[in-house]
Short mmCIF file of C-alpha atoms and ligand atoms in Angstrom, two decimals:
data_model
loop_
_atom_site.label_atom_id
_atom_site.label_comp_id
_atom_site.label_asym_id
_atom_site.label_seq_id
_atom_site.Cartn_x
_atom_site.Cartn_y
_atom_site.Cartn_z
CA MET A 22 9.88 -9.79 2.26
CA PHE A 23 8.55 -9.46 -1.18
CA GLU A 24 10.63 -11.98 -2.70
CA SER A 25 9.85 -13.22 -6.03
CA PRO A 26 9.59 -16.76 -7.30
CA THR A 27 11.32 -17.95 -10.39
CA PRO A 28 9.17 -19.26 -12.46
CA GLY A 29 8.94 -22.93 -14.40
CA ALA A 30 10.37 -22.59 -17.93
CA ASN A 31 8.19 -23.83 -20.97
CA VAL A 32 4.80 -22.56 -19.76
CA SER A 33 2.66 -20.27 -21.29
CA SER A 34 3.00 -17.00 -19.73
CA PHE A 35 -0.52 -17.35 -18.59
CA THR A 36 0.59 -20.39 -16.48
CA GLN A 37 4.00 -18.96 -15.67
CA GLU A 38 2.41 -16.14 -13.70
CA VAL A 39 -0.23 -17.77 -11.89
CA THR A 40 2.32 -20.59 -10.93
CA ALA A 41 4.26 -17.84 -9.64
CA VAL A 42 1.90 -16.02 -7.71
CA ASN A 43 1.13 -19.42 -6.07
CA ALA A 44 4.65 -20.31 -5.38
CA ALA A 45 4.82 -16.62 -3.66
CA VAL A 46 1.69 -17.05 -1.61
CA ALA A 47 3.20 -20.61 -0.61
CA HIS A 48 6.44 -19.39 0.18
CA GLU A 49 4.88 -16.44 2.26
CA ALA A 50 2.87 -18.94 4.56
CA TYR A 51 5.12 -21.14 5.20
CA THR A 52 7.88 -18.58 6.66
CA GLY A 53 5.78 -16.60 8.12
CA LEU A 54 3.16 -19.58 9.90
CA THR A 55 6.47 -21.20 11.06
CA ALA A 56 8.23 -18.26 12.62
CA SER A 57 7.40 -17.38 16.10
CA PRO A 58 5.79 -15.20 16.52
CA LYS A 59 3.40 -16.02 13.60
CA THR A 60 3.20 -13.27 10.34
CA LEU A 61 1.45 -13.27 7.22
CA THR A 62 2.69 -10.11 4.95
CA PRO A 63 -0.13 -7.72 3.82
CA TRP A 64 -0.05 -8.31 0.19
CA LEU A 65 -1.82 -11.30 1.13
CA PHE A 66 -4.80 -9.28 1.64
CA TYR A 67 -5.53 -8.12 -2.07
CA ASP A 68 -7.06 -11.25 -3.68
CA GLU A 69 -9.77 -10.28 -6.03
CA ALA A 70 -11.86 -10.29 -2.69
CA GLY A 71 -9.61 -8.42 -0.42
CA SER A 72 -9.34 -5.76 -2.87
CA HIS A 73 -12.60 -5.60 -2.73
CA LEU A 74 -13.09 -4.91 0.80
CA PHE A 75 -10.53 -3.14 0.76
CA GLU A 76 -12.53 -0.71 -1.62
CA GLN A 77 -15.44 -1.08 1.06
CA ILE A 78 -12.74 0.49 3.88
CA THR A 79 -11.87 3.36 1.78
CA VAL A 80 -15.91 4.60 2.37
CA LEU A 81 -15.93 3.58 5.58
CA PRO A 82 -17.38 6.37 7.92
CA GLU A 83 -14.29 5.65 10.45
CA TYR A 84 -11.64 5.19 7.72
CA TYR A 85 -11.12 9.07 7.53
CA LEU A 86 -7.51 8.61 5.49
CA THR A 87 -8.76 7.95 2.14
CA ARG A 88 -11.07 11.07 2.08
CA THR A 89 -9.32 13.08 4.05
CA GLU A 90 -6.27 12.57 1.36
CA ARG A 91 -8.46 13.47 -1.82
CA ALA A 92 -9.76 16.64 0.18
CA LEU A 93 -6.13 17.53 0.17
CA PHE A 94 -5.40 17.01 -3.02
CA ALA A 95 -8.19 18.69 -4.42
CA ALA A 96 -7.62 21.84 -1.96
CA HIS A 97 -3.50 21.91 -3.30
CA ALA A 98 -3.63 20.26 -6.72
CA ASP A 99 -2.71 23.43 -8.35
CA GLU A 100 -0.26 24.47 -6.23
CA ILE A 101 1.60 20.79 -6.25
CA LEU A 102 1.58 21.07 -10.08
CA GLU A 103 3.08 24.44 -10.04
CA ALA A 104 5.83 23.70 -7.55
CA ALA A 105 6.74 20.02 -9.53
CA GLY A 106 6.44 21.60 -12.82
CA GLY A 107 7.61 25.48 -13.02
CA VAL A 108 7.82 26.41 -16.19
CA GLN A 109 8.62 23.16 -17.51
CA PRO A 110 5.64 20.14 -18.37
CA VAL A 111 5.51 17.38 -15.92
CA THR A 112 5.13 13.78 -16.44
CA LEU A 113 3.20 12.12 -13.76
CA ALA A 114 4.57 8.23 -12.17
CA GLU A 115 2.80 6.69 -9.22
CA LEU A 116 4.25 3.65 -7.48
CA GLY A 117 1.31 0.98 -6.45
CA ALA A 118 -1.50 3.17 -8.49
CA GLY A 119 -4.21 0.12 -7.94
CA THR A 120 -6.84 1.80 -10.36
CA ALA A 121 -5.89 5.55 -9.45
CA THR A 122 -9.00 6.75 -8.30
CA LYS A 123 -7.18 9.84 -6.32
CA THR A 124 -4.67 10.37 -8.85
CA GLY A 125 -7.63 11.63 -11.53
CA ILE A 126 -7.37 15.24 -9.36
CA LEU A 127 -4.07 15.76 -9.81
CA LEU A 128 -4.09 14.73 -13.47
CA ALA A 129 -6.78 17.21 -14.00
CA ALA A 130 -4.82 19.86 -12.47
CA ALA A 131 -1.76 18.89 -15.08
CA VAL A 132 -3.88 18.89 -18.54
CA ARG A 133 -5.05 22.44 -17.43
CA ARG A 134 -1.22 23.52 -17.33
CA GLN A 135 -0.19 21.47 -20.69
CA ALA A 136 -2.18 20.22 -23.37
CA SER A 137 -0.62 16.64 -22.69
CA VAL A 138 0.23 14.40 -19.95
CA LEU A 139 2.02 11.23 -19.73
CA TYR A 140 0.89 8.84 -16.33
CA GLN A 141 2.99 6.04 -15.48
CA PRO A 142 1.10 4.01 -13.08
CA ILE A 143 3.19 1.17 -11.61
CA ASP A 144 1.41 -1.69 -10.01
CA VAL A 145 1.84 -5.56 -9.25
CA SER A 146 -1.30 -6.03 -10.41
CA GLU A 147 -2.17 -5.92 -14.35
CA THR A 148 -6.07 -5.82 -13.87
CA SER A 149 -5.59 -2.66 -11.80
CA VAL A 150 -3.39 -0.62 -13.86
CA GLU A 151 -5.41 -1.51 -17.11
CA GLU A 152 -8.38 -0.17 -14.95
CA ALA A 153 -6.79 2.99 -14.04
CA ARG A 154 -5.86 3.61 -17.81
CA GLU A 155 -9.56 2.96 -19.05
CA ASN A 156 -10.69 5.21 -16.38
CA ILE A 157 -8.33 7.93 -16.71
CA GLU A 158 -8.32 7.82 -20.98
CA ARG A 159 -11.99 8.27 -20.48
CA ASN A 160 -12.27 10.91 -18.20
CA ILE A 161 -9.27 13.07 -18.55
CA PRO A 162 -8.45 13.73 -22.35
CA GLY A 163 -5.07 14.90 -22.84
CA VAL A 164 -3.88 12.45 -20.45
CA VAL A 165 -1.91 9.46 -22.19
CA VAL A 166 -1.44 6.52 -19.82
CA GLU A 167 1.29 4.43 -20.15
CA PRO A 168 1.28 1.52 -17.46
CA GLN A 169 3.80 -0.50 -15.97
CA VAL A 170 3.53 -4.10 -14.25
CA ALA A 171 6.01 -4.37 -11.69
CA ASN A 172 6.72 -5.25 -7.84
CA TYR A 173 8.36 -1.95 -7.04
CA ILE A 174 9.55 -3.49 -3.88
CA THR A 175 11.48 -6.49 -5.82
CA GLU A 176 12.11 -5.65 -9.15
CA PRO A 177 13.81 -2.50 -11.03
CA ILE A 178 10.98 0.43 -11.85
CA ARG A 179 11.57 2.17 -15.14
CA ILE A 180 10.38 5.86 -15.43
CA GLU A 181 10.19 7.68 -18.49
CA ARG A 182 11.13 11.38 -19.17
CA PRO A 183 9.16 13.08 -22.52
CA HIS A 184 11.78 15.52 -23.14
CA ASP A 185 11.94 18.74 -20.89
CA ALA A 186 9.68 17.65 -18.71
CA ARG A 187 9.67 17.24 -14.83
CA VAL A 188 8.86 13.71 -12.89
CA LEU A 189 6.37 13.91 -10.06
CA ALA A 190 6.68 10.64 -8.53
CA LEU A 191 3.56 9.54 -6.73
CA TYR A 192 3.67 7.67 -3.83
CA ILE A 193 0.29 8.13 -2.02
CA GLY A 194 -2.30 6.52 0.54
CA SER A 195 -0.31 5.53 3.08
CA SER A 196 0.91 2.86 0.90
CA ILE A 197 4.05 3.32 2.79
CA GLY A 198 3.00 2.80 6.04
CA ASN A 199 2.87 -0.93 5.48
CA PHE A 200 7.03 -1.02 5.76
CA ALA A 201 9.15 -0.81 8.80
CA PRO A 202 11.42 2.41 8.60
CA ASP A 203 14.47 0.82 7.13
CA GLU A 204 12.10 -0.56 4.25
CA ALA A 205 10.51 2.74 3.80
CA VAL A 206 13.80 4.46 2.99
CA ALA A 207 14.67 1.34 0.69
CA ILE A 208 11.31 1.71 -1.45
CA LEU A 209 12.20 5.78 -1.31
CA ARG A 210 15.80 4.97 -2.62
CA ASN A 211 14.97 2.99 -5.15
CA LEU A 212 12.43 5.21 -6.56
CA ARG A 213 15.56 8.18 -6.04
CA GLY A 214 17.08 6.33 -8.37
CA GLN A 215 14.70 7.37 -11.49
CA LEU A 216 14.80 10.89 -10.87
CA GLN A 217 17.16 13.62 -11.40
CA VAL A 218 17.69 16.84 -9.14
CA GLY A 219 14.84 18.64 -8.98
CA ASP A 220 12.07 16.35 -9.82
CA SER A 221 9.46 15.82 -7.28
CA LEU A 222 7.67 13.31 -5.08
CA LEU A 223 4.45 13.56 -3.41
CA LEU A 224 4.27 11.29 -0.30
CA GLY A 225 0.80 10.15 1.40
CA THR A 226 1.02 9.79 5.17
CA ASP A 227 -1.24 8.90 7.89
CA LEU A 228 -0.46 11.01 11.18
CA ALA A 229 0.31 9.38 14.55
CA PRO A 230 -2.27 10.19 17.72
CA GLY A 231 -1.58 13.32 20.06
CA GLY A 232 2.05 15.17 19.86
CA THR A 233 2.43 18.54 19.50
CA HIS A 234 1.20 18.66 15.45
CA ASN A 235 -1.99 16.69 15.99
CA GLY A 236 -5.11 18.11 17.47
CA GLY A 237 -7.93 15.79 16.54
CA LYS A 238 -6.96 12.14 16.46
CA SER A 239 -6.84 10.01 19.35
CA VAL A 240 -6.18 6.63 19.75
CA ALA A 241 -9.43 5.51 20.11
CA SER A 242 -10.84 6.88 17.09
CA LEU A 243 -7.61 5.68 15.18
CA LEU A 244 -8.53 1.93 16.51
CA ALA A 245 -12.01 2.97 14.96
CA ALA A 246 -10.79 3.07 11.68
CA TYR A 247 -8.80 -0.10 12.13
CA ASP A 248 -11.94 -2.24 13.67
CA ASP A 249 -15.14 -0.58 12.20
CA ALA A 250 -18.81 -0.97 13.82
CA GLN A 251 -19.36 -2.77 10.39
CA GLY A 252 -16.94 -5.65 10.31
CA VAL A 253 -15.46 -4.55 6.86
CA THR A 254 -11.85 -4.65 8.20
CA ALA A 255 -12.50 -7.64 10.24
CA ALA A 256 -13.86 -9.80 7.27
CA PHE A 257 -10.67 -8.01 5.13
CA ASN A 258 -8.34 -9.45 7.97
CA ARG A 259 -9.85 -12.58 7.98
CA ASN A 260 -10.15 -12.76 3.95
CA VAL A 261 -6.55 -13.57 4.07
CA LEU A 262 -7.17 -17.07 5.98
CA VAL A 263 -10.00 -17.73 3.18
CA ARG A 264 -7.29 -17.46 0.23
CA LEU A 265 -5.41 -19.52 2.33
CA ASN A 266 -7.75 -22.25 2.07
CA ARG A 267 -8.38 -21.83 -0.99
CA GLU A 268 -5.22 -21.63 -2.82
CA LEU A 269 -3.33 -23.57 -0.32
CA GLY A 270 -5.70 -26.28 1.22
CA THR A 271 -5.01 -24.97 4.95
CA ASN A 272 -8.37 -25.61 7.21
CA PHE A 273 -8.42 -22.52 9.04
CA ASP A 274 -11.69 -22.40 11.29
CA LEU A 275 -12.66 -18.77 10.69
CA ASP A 276 -15.27 -18.51 13.57
CA ARG A 277 -12.01 -19.68 15.92
CA PHE A 278 -10.03 -16.51 14.48
CA ARG A 279 -10.98 -12.77 15.72
CA HIS A 280 -9.88 -9.51 14.18
CA ARG A 281 -7.47 -7.51 16.55
CA ALA A 282 -6.56 -3.86 15.61
CA ARG A 283 -3.83 -2.61 18.32
CA TRP A 284 -2.14 0.30 18.53
CA ASN A 285 1.97 -0.12 19.25
CA PRO A 286 3.06 3.13 20.58
CA LEU A 287 6.75 2.60 20.70
CA ALA A 288 6.85 1.52 17.05
CA SER A 289 4.50 4.06 16.09
CA ARG A 290 1.95 1.54 14.27
CA ILE A 291 -1.68 0.08 14.31
CA GLU A 292 -0.94 -3.45 13.94
CA MET A 293 -3.73 -6.16 13.01
CA HIS A 294 -3.67 -9.47 14.74
CA LEU A 295 -6.03 -12.64 13.98
CA GLU A 296 -6.51 -14.71 17.30
CA SER A 297 -7.18 -17.76 18.19
CA VAL A 298 -9.71 -18.07 20.31
CA GLY A 299 -8.90 -21.41 21.71
CA PRO A 300 -6.18 -23.99 21.33
CA GLN A 301 -6.36 -25.23 18.00
CA THR A 302 -3.92 -27.13 15.44
CA VAL A 303 -4.29 -25.84 11.39
CA THR A 304 -2.34 -28.31 8.85
CA LEU A 305 -0.33 -26.64 6.30
CA PRO A 306 -0.46 -29.47 3.58
CA ALA A 307 2.77 -29.88 2.12
CA GLY A 308 4.13 -28.05 -0.94
CA ALA A 309 6.60 -28.83 -3.59
CA GLU A 310 9.56 -28.68 -1.72
CA THR A 311 8.26 -28.54 2.05
CA PRO A 312 6.78 -31.28 4.49
CA ALA A 313 3.14 -30.74 5.86
CA VAL A 314 3.20 -29.01 8.94
CA PRO A 315 1.13 -28.90 11.99
CA MET A 316 0.39 -25.38 13.36
CA ARG A 317 -0.48 -25.11 16.99
CA PHE A 318 -1.97 -22.09 18.38
CA ALA A 319 -2.29 -21.52 21.91
CA ALA A 320 -5.57 -19.86 23.18
CA GLY A 321 -5.21 -16.01 22.58
CA GLU A 322 -1.77 -16.58 20.11
CA THR A 323 -2.26 -14.42 17.16
CA ILE A 324 -1.01 -14.18 13.59
CA HIS A 325 0.41 -10.73 13.02
CA THR A 326 -0.48 -9.69 9.77
CA GLU A 327 -0.17 -6.10 9.02
CA ASN A 328 1.90 -3.21 10.15
CA SER A 329 0.45 0.36 9.43
CA TYR A 330 2.92 2.80 10.28
CA LYS A 331 1.45 6.43 11.77
CA PHE A 332 3.94 9.44 11.26
CA THR A 333 4.77 12.70 12.94
CA PRO A 334 6.52 15.37 10.84
CA ALA A 335 9.86 14.51 12.30
CA MET A 336 9.43 10.42 11.04
CA ILE A 337 8.45 12.00 7.90
CA ALA A 338 11.65 13.97 7.08
CA ALA A 339 13.88 11.19 8.82
CA MET A 340 12.74 8.89 5.97
CA LEU A 341 12.71 11.85 3.26
CA LYS A 342 16.16 12.63 3.73
CA PRO A 343 18.57 9.65 3.65
CA ALA A 344 16.69 8.74 0.47
CA CYS A 345 17.58 12.50 -0.88
CA PHE A 346 14.42 13.77 -0.75
CA ALA A 347 13.98 17.39 0.95
CA THR A 348 10.44 18.45 2.16
CA SER A 349 9.35 21.44 0.03
CA ARG A 350 5.77 21.74 1.22
CA THR A 351 3.68 19.77 3.76
CA PHE A 352 -0.04 19.99 3.51
CA MET A 353 -2.34 18.59 6.35
CA ASP A 354 -6.38 18.81 7.27
CA ALA A 355 -7.57 21.61 9.62
CA GLN A 356 -7.78 18.49 12.01
CA ASN A 357 -4.01 17.14 11.67
CA LEU A 358 -5.10 13.59 10.32
CA PHE A 359 -3.09 12.72 7.51
CA ALA A 360 -0.19 14.59 5.63
CA VAL A 361 0.45 14.87 2.04
CA THR A 362 4.06 15.89 1.41
CA LEU A 363 5.78 17.15 -1.76
CA ALA A 364 9.69 16.68 -1.67
CA THR A 365 11.90 17.70 -4.00
CA ALA A 366 14.86 15.25 -5.13
CA VAL A 367 18.20 16.73 -4.20
C1 AVJ B 10 -3.45 0.60 2.32
C2 AVJ B 10 -2.10 0.14 3.48
C3 AVJ B 10 -2.68 1.99 3.27
O1 AVJ B 10 -2.64 0.81 6.09
O2 AVJ B 10 -4.57 1.67 6.52
C4 AVJ B 10 -6.87 -0.40 5.72
C5 AVJ B 10 -4.55 -0.90 4.63
N1 AVJ B 10 -5.45 -2.11 6.65
N2 AVJ B 10 -7.52 -1.10 7.01
C6 AVJ B 10 -3.78 1.07 5.71
C7 AVJ B 10 -6.04 -1.25 5.68
C8 AVJ B 10 -6.61 -2.06 7.25
C9 AVJ B 10 -4.36 0.21 4.08
N3 AVJ B 10 -3.26 0.69 3.58
#
């Protein structure tokens, strides 16, 4: 899904990076939009405007995920660090760190236990990890930040281990929810390859509605989190079309695609779609190696833009086990909306 393009030779690294991103966007759009059913991959959401819209989503009243996870970190940070480190110092490494806003709670707990903490944020976005470095180093003295720019899906990652330290790897924010079960296991296995027996993983997952583990979440409230009253999530979803219009020269008419959030109970996931309001044709212009393609949409036909998997405790265990992790503690809020699982590499 996250295939990395081969950048051309003899270009500056800036041009090379921009060219590589453009090629990846073109590749994803071409393959996804000529497939049946039509799909786009969720990483396409996160251009500058989309990243800003996502930040707005995290503070919406309907979007309980971010604030619930943050409260779990605040309540259990010391216990998490104690379990991960024991008598040893810890280093924290984070997949998909972004700007690392929630991680500060855990890093603050780590510097209470040891004089200096190495924090290794790993993210595809260089600007995000640089922002993370500035925020963290300014606000939490004692933390040394070593950012790594890498796509952890397609590229190898490298986690450094200062002498005697335990690694506490973070994969939080329900980021793993964007991936199908087999892809999720592959990501955790890749991470596990950098860890030693006894190191830890802290995994943040959104919980499924219903079920015995869950009292407080209805399908209706889950759907509201992905179709908010202010329309921020709708704008976030449609922004992918804005991006394709700008970067690839497609001619999507934004008024003719509706935001749809659906609960798929069999797959245990929220699906986001963009639904064509009537029959229409959109042109995907010719690319370097692809001809111009007319994309025909029937009335009601959708582009499937995102999956957001919702987990039961059994699903979390089933994902960790084949990646050689064993659950040591699970933290949930009083309403069982969100789970933070601390697992040990075995
Ligand atoms: C960033 C993948 C965790 O699935 O909740 C928010 C993205 N999509 N609203 C999620 C998202 C629509 C978010 N993740």
